[in-house]
């Protein structure tokens, strides 16, 4: 049941409930057991309170608090689609009354029409209610599409008939991808959102070509289904730019993100718009950094932090701070970089844990800064801690060890400890040769 909740969460939001990338098995279990996922509606403004609760009930920590079966889960989705009270929602009198009114929209419309003749004030509220019903109907249509796709994916007859061999994760995603393309042709909006999600799933599985294919298709459908200033259209641009970057087409990704930013700047009115605006600024700053435009990247990251830094310890904020501090270091703004790292390292350890890849990345960047400041004792402490974490996570021959080893070699050389420096540099070179080949620039 929990895995179905994870899939529903990603279908509704385009993201997984937890960022588990680069985590060890124990860290993954700890995160799932202790961290409560965000409500889907915080990531997608179109998600209703009831869909929030259905999804989160499927993700409950205690198995006894989840749905007892797939049938019970599907029944709640069907009840939501039909405007009935759902089991995930407490049955208060107000809630039951509201569901009754939603199921009797026609009767209530006639009543409103009668009241229309009484006063112009009532006419105004009638217009508002009509708009709300249209939005609710759009949500129900989307929920129905997701429900049908969701149930079909996990009850697929061809899948059930071929269980003599173990099916891979990619094969399962391929099945879902084919169904999106063939069964949602009359619903381009839902099709665009699901293609965006499927594209990101392909990337997480390590398949960049189908990721690019589905993000391009999703963008084409979004152009037909959504207005140019809608959250959905802008998010499709972001997803396509992300896929372009994964395929090392950073210049095209930069152009697309610039267009997305222009639209976002014209529409930053509410909390969701501001969050999206901040995310695009961050994406564009990162993209310019990848293109070697360090000076250009800095103001984008600074503005993204200014807009989104209401909670200092959020994952996005901490990641952006690390990127900004690294840029300050590369552009010789050493005092600014040191100020960030002084506060950032304990926050990163608190958020991710002592042995997390993000913690190692932060320590490695801080160590390089202290090398530049010629504060070798501080640098050595940070870099040795980063090396220990990465060896624990990746083993002793992973390319992520290369930069740490080279920085440690520089420290020992500066202190006159040439024998140690040569050993560290030799080890870094051998790792580069094994990882990249003899002709690579790192060798």
Tab-separated table of C-alpha atoms in Angstrom:
chain	number	residue	atom	x	y	z
A	1	UNK	CA	0.000	0.000	0.000
A	2	UNK	CA	2.824	2.396	0.871
A	3	UNK	CA	4.317	2.111	-2.635
A	4	UNK	CA	0.940	3.039	-4.161
A	5	UNK	CA	0.903	6.134	-1.964
A	6	UNK	CA	4.374	7.083	-3.248
A	7	UNK	CA	3.248	6.741	-6.870
A	8	UNK	CA	0.054	8.757	-6.259
A	9	UNK	CA	2.104	11.479	-4.526
A	10	UNK	CA	4.402	11.739	-7.548
A	11	UNK	CA	1.502	11.757	-9.998
A	12	UNK	CA	-0.133	14.622	-8.093
A	13	UNK	CA	2.989	16.718	-7.470
A	14	UNK	CA	5.665	15.617	-9.926
A	15	UNK	CA	7.933	14.850	-6.961
A	16	UNK	CA	8.543	11.995	-4.564
A	17	UNK	CA	7.537	12.356	-0.898
A	18	UNK	CA	11.201	12.299	0.115
A	19	UNK	CA	14.492	13.233	-1.537
A	20	UNK	CA	16.325	9.927	-1.137
A	21	UNK	CA	18.997	10.470	-3.780
A	22	UNK	CA	22.499	9.425	-2.732
A	23	UNK	CA	21.274	8.128	0.652
A	24	UNK	CA	22.464	4.873	2.145
A	25	UNK	CA	19.975	2.147	3.035
A	26	UNK	CA	19.946	3.109	6.711
A	27	UNK	CA	19.545	6.804	5.903
A	28	UNK	CA	16.666	6.003	3.573
A	29	UNK	CA	14.882	3.977	6.253
A	30	UNK	CA	15.467	6.694	8.857
A	31	UNK	CA	14.058	9.367	6.557
A	32	UNK	CA	10.942	7.340	5.684
A	33	UNK	CA	10.343	6.399	9.327
A	34	UNK	CA	10.843	9.859	10.854
A	35	UNK	CA	10.105	12.565	8.260
A	36	UNK	CA	6.497	13.475	7.481
A	37	UNK	CA	6.056	14.313	3.768
A	38	UNK	CA	4.671	17.683	2.729
A	39	UNK	CA	0.988	17.851	1.864
A	40	UNK	CA	0.677	17.503	-1.939
A	41	UNK	CA	-1.333	20.748	-2.070
A	42	UNK	CA	1.754	22.676	-0.940
A	43	UNK	CA	3.461	21.576	-4.159
A	44	UNK	CA	0.423	21.781	-6.455
A	45	UNK	CA	-2.205	24.403	-5.718
A	46	UNK	CA	-4.869	22.432	-7.616
A	47	UNK	CA	-4.837	19.515	-5.169
A	48	UNK	CA	-7.839	19.525	-2.846
A	49	UNK	CA	-7.815	18.862	0.884
A	50	UNK	CA	-9.439	15.457	0.362
A	51	UNK	CA	-6.850	14.312	-2.170
A	52	UNK	CA	-4.216	15.486	0.315
A	53	UNK	CA	-5.673	13.248	2.990
A	54	UNK	CA	-6.146	10.227	0.704
A	55	UNK	CA	-2.531	10.405	-0.407
A	56	UNK	CA	-1.137	10.961	3.095
A	57	UNK	CA	-3.233	8.136	4.547
A	58	UNK	CA	-1.611	5.762	2.052
A	59	UNK	CA	1.783	7.048	3.281
A	60	UNK	CA	1.121	6.706	7.020
A	61	UNK	CA	4.147	5.526	9.055
A	62	UNK	CA	2.111	2.900	10.913
A	63	UNK	CA	0.772	0.225	8.498
A	64	UNK	CA	-2.388	-0.067	10.628
A	65	UNK	CA	-3.195	3.583	9.868
A	66	UNK	CA	-2.989	3.076	6.090
A	67	UNK	CA	-5.721	1.722	3.827
A	68	UNK	CA	-6.397	-1.914	4.609
A	69	UNK	CA	-6.282	-2.925	0.931
A	70	UNK	CA	-5.877	-1.650	-2.608
A	71	UNK	CA	-9.655	-1.953	-2.966
A	72	UNK	CA	-10.229	0.380	0.005
A	73	UNK	CA	-7.758	2.846	-1.468
A	74	UNK	CA	-9.444	2.732	-4.884
A	75	UNK	CA	-12.869	3.062	-3.253
A	76	UNK	CA	-11.835	6.307	-1.561
A	77	UNK	CA	-10.581	7.661	-4.885
A	78	UNK	CA	-13.894	6.673	-6.511
A	79	UNK	CA	-15.874	8.307	-3.707
A	80	UNK	CA	-13.839	11.479	-4.134
A	81	UNK	CA	-14.497	11.445	-7.868
A	82	UNK	CA	-18.236	11.048	-7.276
A	83	UNK	CA	-18.407	13.808	-4.668
A	84	UNK	CA	-19.017	11.438	-1.753
A	85	UNK	CA	-17.442	11.634	1.697
A	86	UNK	CA	-14.078	9.840	1.829
A	87	UNK	CA	-12.823	7.667	4.688
A	88	UNK	CA	-9.566	9.627	4.939
A	89	UNK	CA	-11.511	12.719	6.020
A	90	UNK	CA	-13.026	12.972	9.534
A	91	UNK	CA	-16.827	12.841	9.261
A	92	UNK	CA	-17.794	16.185	10.776
A	93	UNK	CA	-21.313	17.513	10.229
A	94	UNK	CA	-19.992	20.419	8.207
A	95	UNK	CA	-17.993	18.134	5.946
A	96	UNK	CA	-20.922	15.798	5.285
A	97	UNK	CA	-23.158	18.778	4.529
A	98	UNK	CA	-20.640	20.184	2.084
A	99	UNK	CA	-20.411	16.846	0.249
A	100	UNK	CA	-24.207	16.689	0.045
A	101	UNK	CA	-24.294	20.141	-1.534
A	102	UNK	CA	-21.556	19.185	-4.009
A	103	UNK	CA	-23.562	16.121	-5.091
A	104	UNK	CA	-26.640	18.273	-5.658
A	105	UNK	CA	-25.133	21.069	-7.697
A	106	UNK	CA	-28.167	21.296	-10.018
A	107	UNK	CA	-30.658	21.801	-7.192
A	108	UNK	CA	-28.488	24.394	-5.571
A	109	UNK	CA	-28.065	26.205	-8.890
A	110	UNK	CA	-31.851	26.483	-9.259
A	111	UNK	CA	-32.078	27.917	-5.770
A	112	UNK	CA	-29.403	30.442	-6.574
A	113	UNK	CA	-31.241	31.440	-9.734
A	114	UNK	CA	-34.341	32.196	-7.627
A	115	UNK	CA	-32.276	34.287	-5.254
A	116	UNK	CA	-30.773	36.082	-8.231
A	117	UNK	CA	-34.039	37.904	-8.717
A	118	UNK	CA	-33.923	39.237	-5.159
A	119	UNK	CA	-30.644	41.189	-5.148
A	120	UNK	CA	-27.590	42.038	-7.215
A	121	UNK	CA	-25.392	41.029	-4.278
A	122	UNK	CA	-26.562	37.457	-4.621
A	123	UNK	CA	-25.728	37.609	-8.320
A	124	UNK	CA	-22.122	38.376	-7.491
A	125	UNK	CA	-21.832	35.372	-5.186
A	126	UNK	CA	-23.562	33.142	-7.716
A	127	UNK	CA	-20.811	34.001	-10.195
A	128	UNK	CA	-18.184	33.091	-7.625
A	129	UNK	CA	-19.823	29.754	-6.866
A	130	UNK	CA	-20.009	28.916	-10.558
A	131	UNK	CA	-16.282	29.541	-10.936
A	132	UNK	CA	-15.569	27.369	-7.916
A	133	UNK	CA	-17.723	24.549	-9.315
A	134	UNK	CA	-15.841	24.732	-12.610
A	135	UNK	CA	-12.534	24.463	-10.794
A	136	UNK	CA	-13.876	21.588	-8.693
A	137	UNK	CA	-15.088	19.840	-11.848
A	138	UNK	CA	-11.624	20.245	-13.399
A	139	UNK	CA	-10.108	18.689	-10.278
A	140	UNK	CA	-12.541	15.783	-10.421
A	141	UNK	CA	-11.729	15.162	-14.072
A	142	UNK	CA	-8.047	15.136	-13.288
A	143	UNK	CA	-8.592	12.841	-10.303
A	144	UNK	CA	-10.573	10.444	-12.483
A	145	UNK	CA	-7.804	10.340	-15.078
A	146	UNK	CA	-5.160	9.739	-12.450
A	147	UNK	CA	-7.319	7.117	-10.751
A	148	UNK	CA	-7.980	5.204	-13.966
A	149	UNK	CA	-4.354	5.347	-15.030
A	150	UNK	CA	-3.188	4.475	-11.530
A	151	UNK	CA	-5.437	1.419	-11.170
A	152	UNK	CA	-4.728	0.239	-14.699
A	153	UNK	CA	-0.999	0.383	-14.202
A	154	UNK	CA	-1.117	-1.955	-11.220
A	155	UNK	CA	-3.747	-4.307	-12.643
A	156	UNK	CA	-2.450	-4.502	-16.174
A	157	UNK	CA	-3.507	-7.811	-17.701
A	158	UNK	CA	-0.416	-8.140	-19.888
A	159	UNK	CA	1.722	-7.603	-16.815
A	160	UNK	CA	-0.150	-10.249	-14.824
A	161	UNK	CA	0.255	-12.694	-17.672
A	162	UNK	CA	4.037	-12.345	-17.829
A	163	UNK	CA	5.209	-12.914	-14.284
A	164	UNK	CA	7.372	-15.916	-15.134
A	165	UNK	CA	10.336	-13.536	-15.150
A	166	UNK	CA	10.934	-10.582	-12.858
A	167	UNK	CA	9.804	-7.331	-14.439
A	168	UNK	CA	12.211	-4.394	-14.200
A	169	UNK	CA	11.333	-0.913	-12.964
A	170	UNK	CA	11.885	0.458	-16.469
A	171	UNK	CA	9.498	-2.088	-17.998
A	172	UNK	CA	6.825	-1.042	-15.516
A	173	UNK	CA	7.374	2.627	-16.381
A	174	UNK	CA	7.282	1.738	-20.098
A	175	UNK	CA	3.822	0.239	-19.589
A	176	UNK	CA	2.606	3.392	-17.886
A	177	UNK	CA	4.177	5.571	-20.572
A	178	UNK	CA	2.390	3.690	-23.360
A	179	UNK	CA	-0.937	4.012	-21.559
A	180	UNK	CA	-0.443	7.766	-21.093
A	181	UNK	CA	0.155	8.166	-24.828
A	182	UNK	CA	-2.768	5.993	-25.954
A	183	UNK	CA	-5.516	6.448	-23.356
A	184	UNK	CA	-5.412	10.157	-22.497
A	185	UNK	CA	-5.498	11.660	-25.984
A	186	UNK	CA	-8.710	13.559	-25.232
A	187	UNK	CA	-7.256	15.067	-22.036
A	188	UNK	CA	-4.086	16.975	-23.005
A	189	UNK	CA	-3.773	18.673	-19.613
A	190	UNK	CA	-3.650	15.432	-17.635
A	191	UNK	CA	-1.495	13.865	-20.340
A	192	UNK	CA	1.028	16.724	-20.112
A	193	UNK	CA	1.300	16.455	-16.325
A	194	UNK	CA	1.744	12.682	-16.378
A	195	UNK	CA	4.326	12.839	-19.176
A	196	UNK	CA	6.294	15.318	-17.090
A	197	UNK	CA	6.227	12.896	-14.160
A	198	UNK	CA	7.110	9.863	-16.278
A	199	UNK	CA	10.023	11.778	-17.816
A	200	UNK	CA	11.459	12.493	-14.384
A	201	UNK	CA	10.989	8.866	-13.340
A	202	UNK	CA	12.975	7.753	-16.403
A	203	UNK	CA	15.822	10.055	-15.382
A	204	UNK	CA	15.857	8.699	-11.830
A	205	UNK	CA	16.187	5.224	-13.332
A	206	UNK	CA	19.176	6.435	-15.385
A	207	UNK	CA	17.518	6.726	-18.829
A	208	UNK	CA	18.105	10.199	-20.277
A	209	UNK	CA	16.801	9.643	-23.818
A	210	UNK	CA	13.221	8.723	-22.827
A	211	UNK	CA	13.330	11.505	-20.216
A	212	UNK	CA	14.035	14.015	-22.986
A	213	UNK	CA	11.396	12.485	-25.253
A	214	UNK	CA	8.610	12.691	-22.685
A	215	UNK	CA	9.515	16.174	-21.461
A	216	UNK	CA	9.371	17.438	-25.063
A	217	UNK	CA	5.988	15.781	-25.576
A	218	UNK	CA	4.771	17.141	-22.247
A	219	UNK	CA	5.823	20.658	-23.257
A	220	UNK	CA	3.970	20.392	-26.582
A	221	UNK	CA	0.807	19.243	-24.804
A	222	UNK	CA	1.135	21.955	-22.156
A	223	UNK	CA	1.207	24.579	-24.913
A	224	UNK	CA	-2.182	23.302	-26.065
A	225	UNK	CA	-3.788	22.712	-22.677
A	226	UNK	CA	-2.632	25.610	-20.493
A	227	UNK	CA	-2.242	29.348	-20.763
A	228	UNK	CA	1.296	30.681	-21.101
A	229	UNK	CA	1.246	32.203	-17.604
A	230	UNK	CA	-0.187	29.159	-15.805
A	231	UNK	CA	1.779	27.290	-13.151
A	232	UNK	CA	1.484	24.070	-15.179
A	233	UNK	CA	2.908	25.593	-18.369
A	234	UNK	CA	5.841	27.210	-16.558
A	235	UNK	CA	6.582	23.970	-14.700
A	236	UNK	CA	6.644	22.072	-18.006
A	237	UNK	CA	9.273	24.520	-19.252
A	238	UNK	CA	11.332	23.915	-16.125
A	239	UNK	CA	11.099	20.132	-16.577
A	240	UNK	CA	12.187	20.347	-20.228
A	241	UNK	CA	15.105	22.605	-19.304
A	242	UNK	CA	16.098	20.072	-16.640
A	243	UNK	CA	16.088	17.278	-19.232
A	244	UNK	CA	18.170	19.408	-21.631
A	245	UNK	CA	20.743	19.943	-18.904
A	246	UNK	CA	20.875	16.216	-18.145
A	247	UNK	CA	21.731	15.751	-21.825
A	248	UNK	CA	24.451	18.456	-21.578
A	249	UNK	CA	22.494	20.947	-23.682
A	250	UNK	CA	22.938	23.694	-21.104
A	251	UNK	CA	22.716	26.610	-23.532
A	252	UNK	CA	19.236	25.563	-24.697
A	253	UNK	CA	18.222	24.969	-21.073
A	254	UNK	CA	19.380	28.480	-20.161
A	255	UNK	CA	17.248	29.981	-22.971
A	256	UNK	CA	14.167	28.050	-21.881
A	257	UNK	CA	14.606	29.006	-18.223
A	258	UNK	CA	15.006	32.664	-19.216
A	259	UNK	CA	11.625	32.503	-20.954
A	260	UNK	CA	10.095	30.805	-17.896
A	261	UNK	CA	11.541	33.511	-15.649
A	262	UNK	CA	10.045	36.305	-17.750
A	263	UNK	CA	6.596	34.766	-17.354
A	264	UNK	CA	7.095	34.089	-13.643
A	265	UNK	CA	8.157	37.695	-12.999
A	266	UNK	CA	4.842	38.895	-14.420
A	267	UNK	CA	2.788	36.545	-12.249
A	268	UNK	CA	4.432	36.419	-8.778
A	269	UNK	CA	1.290	37.235	-6.802
A	270	UNK	CA	0.615	34.408	-4.352
A	271	UNK	CA	2.620	31.918	-2.322
A	272	UNK	CA	2.727	29.269	-5.059
A	273	UNK	CA	3.811	31.747	-7.720
A	274	UNK	CA	6.542	33.133	-5.475
A	275	UNK	CA	7.830	29.616	-4.742
A	276	UNK	CA	7.951	28.830	-8.452
A	277	UNK	CA	9.629	32.161	-9.229
A	278	UNK	CA	12.294	31.459	-6.611
A	279	UNK	CA	12.880	27.941	-7.980
A	280	UNK	CA	13.364	29.251	-11.540
A	281	UNK	CA	15.853	31.873	-10.333
A	282	UNK	CA	17.786	29.099	-8.602
A	283	UNK	CA	17.664	26.855	-11.700
A	284	UNK	CA	18.912	29.682	-13.912
A	285	UNK	CA	21.733	30.503	-11.508
A	286	UNK	CA	22.841	26.864	-11.492
A	287	UNK	CA	22.624	26.706	-15.298
A	288	UNK	CA	24.768	29.815	-15.746
A	289	UNK	CA	27.307	28.330	-13.358
A	290	UNK	CA	27.466	25.176	-15.478
A	291	UNK	CA	28.090	27.364	-18.523
A	292	UNK	CA	30.995	29.063	-16.742
A	293	UNK	CA	29.097	32.342	-16.267
A	294	UNK	CA	29.918	32.599	-12.578
A	295	UNK	CA	29.510	36.359	-12.214
A	296	UNK	CA	26.140	36.231	-13.983
A	297	UNK	CA	24.975	33.317	-11.836
A	298	UNK	CA	25.493	35.044	-8.489
A	299	UNK	CA	22.631	37.612	-8.612
A	300	UNK	CA	20.142	34.920	-9.640
A	301	UNK	CA	21.042	32.726	-6.669
A	302	UNK	CA	21.037	35.725	-4.329
A	303	UNK	CA	17.560	36.751	-5.469
A	304	UNK	CA	16.279	33.169	-5.219
A	305	UNK	CA	17.469	33.035	-1.621
A	306	UNK	CA	15.942	36.424	-0.833
A	307	UNK	CA	12.555	35.262	-2.139
A	308	UNK	CA	12.575	31.779	-0.625
A	309	UNK	CA	14.540	32.150	2.577
A	310	UNK	CA	11.635	32.226	5.006
A	311	UNK	CA	12.731	28.932	6.533
A	312	UNK	CA	16.510	28.775	6.700
A	313	UNK	CA	16.817	25.015	7.013
A	314	UNK	CA	14.755	23.881	4.005
A	315	UNK	CA	16.562	21.557	1.600
A	316	UNK	CA	16.212	23.976	-1.324
A	317	UNK	CA	17.581	26.902	0.682
A	318	UNK	CA	20.550	24.954	2.033
A	319	UNK	CA	21.423	23.660	-1.436
A	320	UNK	CA	21.225	27.173	-2.897
A	321	UNK	CA	23.390	28.550	-0.090
A	322	UNK	CA	26.055	25.928	-0.804
A	323	UNK	CA	25.984	26.779	-4.518
A	324	UNK	CA	26.212	30.487	-3.792
A	325	UNK	CA	29.101	30.061	-1.346
A	326	UNK	CA	30.934	27.953	-3.933
A	327	UNK	CA	30.438	30.705	-6.516
A	328	UNK	CA	31.698	33.331	-4.077
A	329	UNK	CA	34.801	31.178	-3.602
A	330	UNK	CA	35.386	30.779	-7.340
A	331	UNK	CA	34.966	34.522	-7.943
A	332	UNK	CA	37.359	35.385	-5.081
A	333	UNK	CA	34.647	36.769	-2.771
A	334	UNK	CA	36.203	34.835	0.060
A	335	UNK	CA	34.805	36.776	3.028
A	336	UNK	CA	31.236	36.347	1.737
A	337	UNK	CA	31.828	32.622	1.190
A	338	UNK	CA	33.286	32.159	4.673
A	339	UNK	CA	30.299	33.908	6.270
A	340	UNK	CA	27.934	31.461	4.565
A	341	UNK	CA	29.904	28.322	5.451
A	342	UNK	CA	30.196	29.295	9.116
A	343	UNK	CA	26.405	29.080	9.435
A	344	UNK	CA	25.770	26.520	6.704
A	345	UNK	CA	27.765	23.490	7.880
A	346	UNK	CA	25.865	22.918	11.174
A	347	UNK	CA	22.540	23.493	9.398
A	348	UNK	CA	23.414	20.942	6.697
A	349	UNK	CA	24.459	18.367	9.293
A	350	UNK	CA	21.230	18.928	11.187
A	351	UNK	CA	19.071	18.628	8.060
A	352	UNK	CA	20.801	15.706	6.298
A	353	UNK	CA	22.845	13.963	8.991
A	354	UNK	CA	26.567	13.536	9.618
A	355	UNK	CA	27.156	10.979	6.834
A	356	UNK	CA	25.091	12.374	3.968
A	357	UNK	CA	26.463	13.215	0.472
A	358	UNK	CA	25.232	16.805	0.831
A	359	UNK	CA	27.157	17.120	4.095
A	360	UNK	CA	30.310	15.856	2.352
A	361	UNK	CA	29.780	18.313	-0.525
A	362	UNK	CA	29.434	21.232	1.871
A	363	UNK	CA	32.544	20.220	3.857
A	364	UNK	CA	34.533	19.752	0.647
A	365	UNK	CA	33.598	23.231	-0.628
A	366	UNK	CA	34.378	24.808	2.747
A	367	UNK	CA	37.735	23.003	2.844
A	368	UNK	CA	38.675	24.406	-0.558
A	369	UNK	CA	37.789	27.886	0.664
A	370	UNK	CA	40.078	27.551	3.704
A	371	UNK	CA	42.885	26.361	1.404
A	372	UNK	CA	42.518	29.608	-0.545
A	373	UNK	CA	42.569	31.537	2.756
A	374	UNK	CA	45.693	29.559	3.727
A	375	UNK	CA	43.954	28.382	6.895
A	376	UNK	CA	45.316	24.879	6.460
A	377	UNK	CA	44.301	23.369	9.786
A	378	UNK	CA	40.619	24.278	9.259
A	379	UNK	CA	40.849	23.139	5.634
A	380	UNK	CA	42.412	19.786	6.569
A	381	UNK	CA	39.733	19.110	9.197
A	382	UNK	CA	36.846	19.774	6.775
A	383	UNK	CA	38.412	17.857	3.886
A	384	UNK	CA	39.325	14.785	5.935
A	385	UNK	CA	35.761	14.648	7.243
A	386	UNK	CA	34.421	14.972	3.678
A	387	UNK	CA	36.767	12.205	2.482
A	388	UNK	CA	35.686	9.879	5.285
A	389	UNK	CA	31.987	10.392	4.442
A	390	UNK	CA	32.493	9.807	0.724
A	391	UNK	CA	34.612	6.697	1.264
A	392	UNK	CA	31.897	5.346	3.552
A	393	UNK	CA	29.170	6.035	0.968
A	394	UNK	CA	30.927	5.374	-2.354
A	395	UNK	CA	33.945	3.196	-1.534
A	396	UNK	CA	37.640	4.038	-1.964
A	397	UNK	CA	37.797	4.311	-5.781
A	398	UNK	CA	34.865	6.567	-6.631
A	399	UNK	CA	35.506	9.728	-8.748
A	400	UNK	CA	33.882	11.863	-6.040
A	401	UNK	CA	37.028	11.284	-3.965
A	402	UNK	CA	39.293	12.901	-6.569
A	403	UNK	CA	38.774	16.577	-5.747
A	404	UNK	CA	39.053	15.996	-1.979
A	405	UNK	CA	42.312	14.076	-2.400
A	406	UNK	CA	43.795	16.791	-4.609
A	407	UNK	CA	42.868	19.492	-2.086
A	408	UNK	CA	44.425	17.493	0.765
A	409	UNK	CA	47.534	17.026	-1.369
A	410	UNK	CA	47.763	20.807	-1.788
A	411	UNK	CA	47.592	21.301	1.990
A	412	UNK	CA	50.369	18.800	2.736
A	413	UNK	CA	52.533	20.271	-0.012
A	414	UNK	CA	52.074	23.784	1.421
A	415	UNK	CA	53.128	22.464	4.839
A	416	UNK	CA	56.244	20.810	3.361
A	417	UNK	CA	54.903	17.277	3.778
A	418	UNK	CA	55.778	16.262	0.229
A	419	UNK	CA	55.701	12.493	0.674
A	420	UNK	CA	52.096	12.543	1.865
A	421	UNK	CA	51.200	15.059	-0.843
A	422	UNK	CA	52.571	12.828	-3.613
A	423	UNK	CA	50.706	9.767	-2.298
A	424	UNK	CA	47.403	11.664	-2.225
A	425	UNK	CA	47.921	13.135	-5.706
A	426	UNK	CA	48.878	9.723	-7.107
A	427	UNK	CA	45.757	8.163	-5.641
A	428	UNK	CA	43.580	10.933	-7.139
A	429	UNK	CA	45.196	10.442	-10.573
A	430	UNK	CA	44.668	6.673	-10.481
A	431	UNK	CA	40.979	7.150	-9.598
A	432	UNK	CA	40.640	9.577	-12.543
A	433	UNK	CA	42.336	7.128	-14.912
A	434	UNK	CA	40.039	4.287	-13.879
A	435	UNK	CA	36.928	6.466	-14.086
A	436	UNK	CA	37.595	8.598	-17.170
A	437	UNK	CA	40.392	6.949	-19.160
A	438	UNK	CA	44.011	7.920	-19.890
A	439	UNK	CA	43.195	10.859	-22.190
A	440	UNK	CA	40.853	12.749	-19.872
A	441	UNK	CA	41.880	16.197	-18.618
A	442	UNK	CA	41.759	14.976	-15.007
A	443	UNK	CA	44.553	12.441	-15.660
